[in-house]
């Protein structure tokens, strides 16, 4: 987007960008002083309290997708679009009891990879690593790319510069401060995002009432109020399963389960879900107001910022810039930390250097964080605009991992054959349906096929897993 | 069949109220954790 079309002048965008960059890096450096070993760096000493724990669960799930895509979904799918998006909070609610179980079964575990290796063996572990690394790197790249595009759209900062700065800042404070810095900054970022969304929502309502919005929609876009909107109803299931698969398998969430103080993991994730649940409504209804406010929307993904700029002027544009920047940072830093820990623990420590000291592992995790940042930067630089579809492509992969994880955590009969077959068959059939039918059924098909295989294998299995084997993770 | 204006109002005002409550709750939890020395 050209500088003339941007909502903020570039000098103001740069000032905000540099101000927050200094703040995050300073906090990361300050909090990183406590880290002496890999456990301190990767899991913040396993001692995170309830306030930081709840905030980080919510903040990590509030990606730029939430703040930008929720209005877009509301504009395209109406009231059901917001409801569909809010179902992603179920991932956090359902992971709450699982997190408690994970801490009980694996009190010294580090990663979700540890679970697959100890529960199902090396073949399943290898498949899991391939799936989760593909998904995590795709998510990381799409977030960094979204950062460059959004900063360019909001303030006219050139794409390459915006993407590079936000990535460099996240790499710097994650390298220095590890998960502690990520969780600490998540708390501040979550408060900024929530307060910002409330202020924006009140400002919109001050300009146009709900009755007026409803009347305008009834006249101009009645399908957005339709209780039986077919496309929106399908989006609910896909969004729900994608969210469940993402939270259940990804080390972003498992590392937090290991990092929270004993007895708090379940509570923190449940509170995180409660914090996250209203965000798609509060951020999404802004888009529904665009018609009543007479805001022209040239592109659906820009509806949120355009409405906010209309009702709040330059102050609103500053607010949306800060909200988007915080949303991006809270997801990019978590992905960098969790993926780096996964590579350090599951690849470097378990495959290459089993005798590495805690200090060496910490240094390795920091170098891997830097390497991930450089890899992401190189991939993002050409600005390929098709990565959203690649992320949807990963939907079947994460959907196929839901049942091996859930049954593996709770059912002694769950077997390696079930897990390996469930992941491969589910992902395979899911990908076929992705190309043959569409992205909106891919996760659903993958999850269903995986479920049938995993449950059938478990029912036929004669083996009974000994839970104490999971305690070997340290 | 369409969603009514009052249902939309419940969603909008409810979500904004909920967000306000959670922001205050998070602040309160942080103060409690700091006082107890349990922040991390």
CSV table of N, CA, C and O in Angstrom, one decimal, chain A residues 31 34 47-52 55 79-80 180 187 190-191 194 198 201 205 210-211 214 225-227 261 271 274-275 277-278 281-282 285, chain B residues 1-20 22-24 26-27 29-33 37-40:
chain,number,residue,atom,x,y,z
A,31,UNK,N,14.7,-9.9,32.2
A,31,UNK,CA,14.2,-11.1,32.7
A,31,UNK,C,15.2,-12.3,32.4
A,31,UNK,O,15.2,-13.3,33.1
A,34,UNK,N,18.0,-14.2,34.9
A,34,UNK,CA,17.7,-15.3,35.8
A,34,UNK,C,18.1,-16.6,35.2
A,34,UNK,O,18.2,-17.6,36.0
A,47,UNK,N,8.0,-22.6,37.1
A,47,UNK,CA,7.4,-21.9,38.3
A,47,UNK,C,6.5,-20.7,38.0
A,47,UNK,O,6.4,-19.8,38.7
A,48,UNK,N,5.9,-20.7,36.8
A,48,UNK,CA,5.0,-19.6,36.4
A,48,UNK,C,3.7,-19.6,37.2
A,48,UNK,O,3.1,-20.6,37.4
A,49,UNK,N,3.4,-18.4,37.7
A,49,UNK,CA,2.2,-18.3,38.5
A,49,UNK,C,0.9,-18.2,37.7
A,49,UNK,O,1.0,-18.2,36.5
A,50,UNK,N,-0.2,-18.0,38.4
A,50,UNK,CA,-1.5,-18.1,37.7
A,50,UNK,C,-1.8,-16.9,36.8
A,50,UNK,O,-2.3,-17.0,35.7
A,51,UNK,N,-1.4,-15.7,37.3
A,51,UNK,CA,-1.7,-14.5,36.5
A,51,UNK,C,-0.9,-14.5,35.1
A,51,UNK,O,-1.5,-14.3,34.1
A,52,UNK,N,0.4,-14.8,35.2
A,52,UNK,CA,1.2,-14.8,34.0
A,52,UNK,C,0.7,-16.0,33.1
A,52,UNK,O,0.7,-16.0,31.9
A,55,UNK,N,-2.6,-15.3,31.3
A,55,UNK,CA,-2.4,-14.3,30.3
A,55,UNK,C,-1.7,-14.8,29.1
A,55,UNK,O,-2.0,-14.5,27.9
A,79,UNK,N,-22.9,-13.1,11.9
A,79,UNK,CA,-22.9,-13.5,13.3
A,79,UNK,C,-22.3,-14.8,13.5
A,79,UNK,O,-21.5,-15.1,14.4
A,80,UNK,N,-22.6,-15.8,12.6
A,80,UNK,CA,-22.0,-17.1,12.7
A,80,UNK,C,-20.5,-17.1,12.6
A,80,UNK,O,-19.8,-17.9,13.1
A,180,UNK,N,10.6,-17.3,29.8
A,180,UNK,CA,10.2,-16.3,30.9
A,180,UNK,C,9.9,-15.0,30.2
A,180,UNK,O,8.9,-14.3,30.6
A,187,UNK,N,2.0,-11.1,29.0
A,187,UNK,CA,1.1,-10.5,30.0
A,187,UNK,C,0.8,-9.0,29.6
A,187,UNK,O,-0.4,-8.6,29.5
A,190,UNK,N,-1.2,-9.0,26.3
A,190,UNK,CA,-2.6,-9.4,26.4
A,190,UNK,C,-3.4,-8.2,27.0
A,190,UNK,O,-4.5,-8.0,26.6
A,191,UNK,N,-2.9,-7.5,28.0
A,191,UNK,CA,-3.6,-6.4,28.6
A,191,UNK,C,-3.8,-5.3,27.6
A,191,UNK,O,-4.9,-4.7,27.5
A,194,UNK,N,-6.5,-6.5,25.1
A,194,UNK,CA,-7.9,-6.5,25.6
A,194,UNK,C,-8.4,-5.1,25.8
A,194,UNK,O,-9.5,-4.7,25.4
A,198,UNK,N,-11.5,-3.1,23.9
A,198,UNK,CA,-12.7,-2.5,24.6
A,198,UNK,C,-12.8,-1.1,24.2
A,198,UNK,O,-14.0,-0.6,23.9
A,201,UNK,N,-14.2,-0.8,20.7
A,201,UNK,CA,-15.6,-1.2,20.7
A,201,UNK,C,-16.5,-0.1,21.2
A,201,UNK,O,-17.6,0.2,20.6
A,205,UNK,N,-19.5,2.0,19.3
A,205,UNK,CA,-20.9,2.1,19.7
A,205,UNK,C,-21.3,3.5,20.0
A,205,UNK,O,-22.5,3.8,20.0
A,210,UNK,N,-26.4,-0.6,18.3
A,210,UNK,CA,-26.5,-2.0,17.8
A,210,UNK,C,-27.8,-2.1,17.0
A,210,UNK,O,-27.8,-2.8,15.9
A,211,UNK,N,-28.9,-1.4,17.4
A,211,UNK,CA,-30.1,-1.4,16.6
A,211,UNK,C,-29.9,-0.9,15.2
A,211,UNK,O,-30.4,-1.4,14.2
A,214,UNK,N,-28.0,-3.4,13.2
A,214,UNK,CA,-28.9,-4.5,12.8
A,214,UNK,C,-29.8,-4.1,11.7
A,214,UNK,O,-30.0,-4.9,10.7
A,225,UNK,N,-27.1,-12.1,8.9
A,225,UNK,CA,-27.9,-12.3,10.1
A,225,UNK,C,-28.6,-13.6,10.1
A,225,UNK,O,-29.4,-14.0,11.0
A,226,UNK,N,-28.4,-14.4,9.0
A,226,UNK,CA,-29.1,-15.6,8.8
A,226,UNK,C,-28.7,-16.7,9.8
A,226,UNK,O,-27.5,-17.0,9.9
A,227,UNK,N,-29.7,-17.3,10.5
A,227,UNK,CA,-29.4,-18.3,11.5
A,227,UNK,C,-28.9,-19.6,10.8
A,227,UNK,O,-28.2,-20.4,11.3
A,261,UNK,N,3.6,-23.5,37.4
A,261,UNK,CA,3.8,-24.1,38.7
A,261,UNK,C,2.9,-25.3,39.0
A,261,UNK,O,1.8,-25.3,38.5
A,271,UNK,N,-8.6,-20.5,32.5
A,271,UNK,CA,-8.8,-19.0,32.6
A,271,UNK,C,-8.4,-18.4,31.2
A,271,UNK,O,-9.0,-17.4,30.8
A,274,UNK,N,-11.3,-18.5,29.0
A,274,UNK,CA,-12.3,-17.6,29.4
A,274,UNK,C,-11.9,-16.2,28.9
A,274,UNK,O,-12.7,-15.4,28.5
A,275,UNK,N,-10.6,-15.9,29.0
A,275,UNK,CA,-10.1,-14.5,28.6
A,275,UNK,C,-10.3,-14.4,27.1
A,275,UNK,O,-10.7,-13.4,26.5
A,277,UNK,N,-12.3,-16.2,24.9
A,277,UNK,CA,-13.6,-16.4,24.3
A,277,UNK,C,-14.3,-15.2,23.7
A,277,UNK,O,-14.9,-15.2,22.6
A,278,UNK,N,-14.4,-14.1,24.4
A,278,UNK,CA,-15.2,-12.9,23.9
A,278,UNK,C,-14.4,-12.1,22.8
A,278,UNK,O,-15.0,-11.3,22.2
A,281,UNK,N,-15.9,-11.8,19.3
A,281,UNK,CA,-17.1,-11.0,19.2
A,281,UNK,C,-16.8,-9.5,19.3
A,281,UNK,O,-17.2,-8.7,18.5
A,282,UNK,N,-15.9,-9.2,20.3
A,282,UNK,CA,-15.6,-7.8,20.6
A,282,UNK,C,-14.8,-7.2,19.4
A,282,UNK,O,-15.0,-6.0,19.0
A,285,UNK,N,-17.5,-7.5,15.8
A,285,UNK,CA,-18.7,-6.8,15.5
A,285,UNK,C,-18.4,-5.4,14.8
A,285,UNK,O,-19.2,-4.8,14.2
B,1,UNK,N,-35.1,-17.2,8.9
B,1,UNK,CA,-34.9,-16.9,10.4
B,1,UNK,C,-33.6,-16.2,10.5
B,1,UNK,O,-32.6,-16.6,10.0
B,2,UNK,N,-33.7,-15.0,11.3
B,2,UNK,CA,-32.5,-14.2,11.4
B,2,UNK,C,-32.2,-14.0,12.9
B,2,UNK,O,-33.1,-14.1,13.7
B,3,UNK,N,-30.9,-13.6,13.2
B,3,UNK,CA,-30.6,-13.3,14.5
B,3,UNK,C,-31.2,-11.9,14.8
B,3,UNK,O,-31.2,-11.0,14.0
B,4,UNK,N,-31.8,-11.8,16.0
B,4,UNK,CA,-32.5,-10.5,16.4
B,4,UNK,C,-31.5,-9.4,16.8
B,4,UNK,O,-30.3,-9.7,17.1
B,5,UNK,N,-32.0,-8.2,16.9
B,5,UNK,CA,-31.2,-7.1,17.3
B,5,UNK,C,-30.8,-7.3,18.8
B,5,UNK,O,-29.7,-7.0,19.2
B,6,UNK,N,-31.7,-7.8,19.6
B,6,UNK,CA,-31.4,-8.0,21.0
B,6,UNK,C,-30.3,-9.0,21.2
B,6,UNK,O,-29.5,-8.9,22.1
B,7,UNK,N,-30.3,-10.1,20.3
B,7,UNK,CA,-29.3,-11.1,20.4
B,7,UNK,C,-27.9,-10.5,20.1
B,7,UNK,O,-26.9,-10.8,20.8
B,8,UNK,N,-27.9,-9.7,19.0
B,8,UNK,CA,-26.7,-9.0,18.6
B,8,UNK,C,-26.2,-8.1,19.8
B,8,UNK,O,-25.0,-8.1,20.0
B,9,UNK,N,-27.1,-7.4,20.4
B,9,UNK,CA,-26.8,-6.5,21.5
B,9,UNK,C,-26.1,-7.3,22.7
B,9,UNK,O,-25.1,-6.9,23.3
B,10,UNK,N,-26.7,-8.5,23.0
B,10,UNK,CA,-26.2,-9.3,24.0
B,10,UNK,C,-24.7,-9.7,23.7
B,10,UNK,O,-23.8,-9.7,24.5
B,11,UNK,N,-24.5,-10.1,22.4
B,11,UNK,CA,-23.2,-10.5,22.0
B,11,UNK,C,-22.2,-9.4,22.1
B,11,UNK,O,-21.1,-9.5,22.7
B,12,UNK,N,-22.6,-8.2,21.6
B,12,UNK,CA,-21.7,-7.1,21.6
B,12,UNK,C,-21.4,-6.5,23.0
B,12,UNK,O,-20.2,-6.5,23.4
B,13,UNK,N,-22.4,-6.2,23.7
B,13,UNK,CA,-22.2,-5.6,25.1
B,13,UNK,C,-21.7,-6.7,26.0
B,13,UNK,O,-20.8,-6.4,26.9
B,14,UNK,N,-22.1,-7.9,25.8
B,14,UNK,CA,-21.6,-9.0,26.7
B,14,UNK,C,-20.1,-9.2,26.5
B,14,UNK,O,-19.4,-9.3,27.5
B,15,UNK,N,-19.7,-9.2,25.2
B,15,UNK,CA,-18.2,-9.4,25.0
B,15,UNK,C,-17.4,-8.3,25.5
B,15,UNK,O,-16.3,-8.5,26.1
B,16,UNK,N,-17.9,-7.0,25.3
B,16,UNK,CA,-17.1,-5.9,25.8
B,16,UNK,C,-17.0,-5.9,27.3
B,16,UNK,O,-16.0,-5.6,27.9
B,17,UNK,N,-18.2,-6.2,27.9
B,17,UNK,CA,-18.2,-6.3,29.4
B,17,UNK,C,-17.3,-7.4,29.9
B,17,UNK,O,-16.5,-7.2,30.9
B,18,UNK,N,-17.3,-8.5,29.2
B,18,UNK,CA,-16.5,-9.7,29.6
B,18,UNK,C,-15.0,-9.3,29.4
B,18,UNK,O,-14.2,-9.7,30.3
B,19,UNK,N,-14.6,-8.7,28.3
B,19,UNK,CA,-13.2,-8.2,28.2
B,19,UNK,C,-12.8,-7.3,29.3
B,19,UNK,O,-11.7,-7.4,29.8
B,20,UNK,N,-13.7,-6.4,29.6
B,20,UNK,CA,-13.3,-5.4,30.7
B,20,UNK,C,-13.1,-6.2,32.0
B,20,UNK,O,-12.1,-5.9,32.7
B,22,UNK,N,-12.2,-9.3,32.4
B,22,UNK,CA,-11.0,-10.2,32.4
B,22,UNK,C,-9.8,-9.3,32.5
B,22,UNK,O,-8.8,-9.7,33.1
B,23,UNK,N,-9.8,-8.1,31.9
B,23,UNK,CA,-8.6,-7.2,32.1
B,23,UNK,C,-8.4,-6.8,33.5
B,23,UNK,O,-7.3,-6.9,34.1
B,24,UNK,N,-9.5,-6.5,34.2
B,24,UNK,CA,-9.4,-6.2,35.6
B,24,UNK,C,-9.0,-7.4,36.4
B,24,UNK,O,-8.2,-7.3,37.3
B,26,UNK,N,-7.2,-9.9,35.4
B,26,UNK,CA,-5.8,-10.2,35.2
B,26,UNK,C,-4.9,-9.3,36.1
B,26,UNK,O,-4.0,-9.8,36.7
B,27,UNK,N,-5.3,-8.0,36.1
B,27,UNK,CA,-4.6,-7.1,36.9
B,27,UNK,C,-4.6,-7.5,38.4
B,27,UNK,O,-3.6,-7.5,39.1
B,29,UNK,N,-5.2,-10.5,39.6
B,29,UNK,CA,-4.4,-11.7,39.8
B,29,UNK,C,-2.9,-11.5,39.9
B,29,UNK,O,-2.2,-12.0,40.7
B,30,UNK,N,-2.5,-10.5,39.1
B,30,UNK,CA,-1.0,-10.2,39.1
B,30,UNK,C,-0.7,-9.6,40.4
B,30,UNK,O,0.4,-9.9,41.0
B,31,UNK,N,-1.5,-8.7,40.9
B,31,UNK,CA,-1.2,-8.0,42.2
B,31,UNK,C,-1.2,-9.1,43.3
B,31,UNK,O,-0.3,-9.1,44.2
B,32,UNK,N,-2.2,-10.0,43.3
B,32,UNK,CA,-2.2,-11.1,44.3
B,32,UNK,C,-0.9,-11.9,44.2
B,32,UNK,O,-0.3,-12.3,45.2
B,33,UNK,N,-0.5,-12.3,43.0
B,33,UNK,CA,0.7,-13.1,42.8
B,33,UNK,C,1.9,-12.4,43.3
B,33,UNK,O,2.8,-13.0,43.9
B,37,UNK,N,4.4,-13.4,46.4
B,37,UNK,CA,5.7,-13.8,45.9
B,37,UNK,C,5.6,-15.0,44.9
B,37,UNK,O,6.5,-15.8,44.8
B,38,UNK,N,4.5,-15.1,44.2
B,38,UNK,CA,4.2,-16.3,43.4
B,38,UNK,C,4.2,-16.0,41.9
B,38,UNK,O,3.6,-16.7,41.1
B,39,UNK,N,4.7,-14.8,41.5
B,39,UNK,CA,4.6,-14.4,40.2
B,39,UNK,C,5.3,-15.4,39.2
B,39,UNK,O,4.8,-15.7,38.2
B,40,UNK,N,6.5,-15.8,39.6
B,40,UNK,CA,7.3,-16.8,38.9
B,40,UNK,C,8.5,-17.2,39.7
B,40,UNK,O,8.8,-16.6,40.7
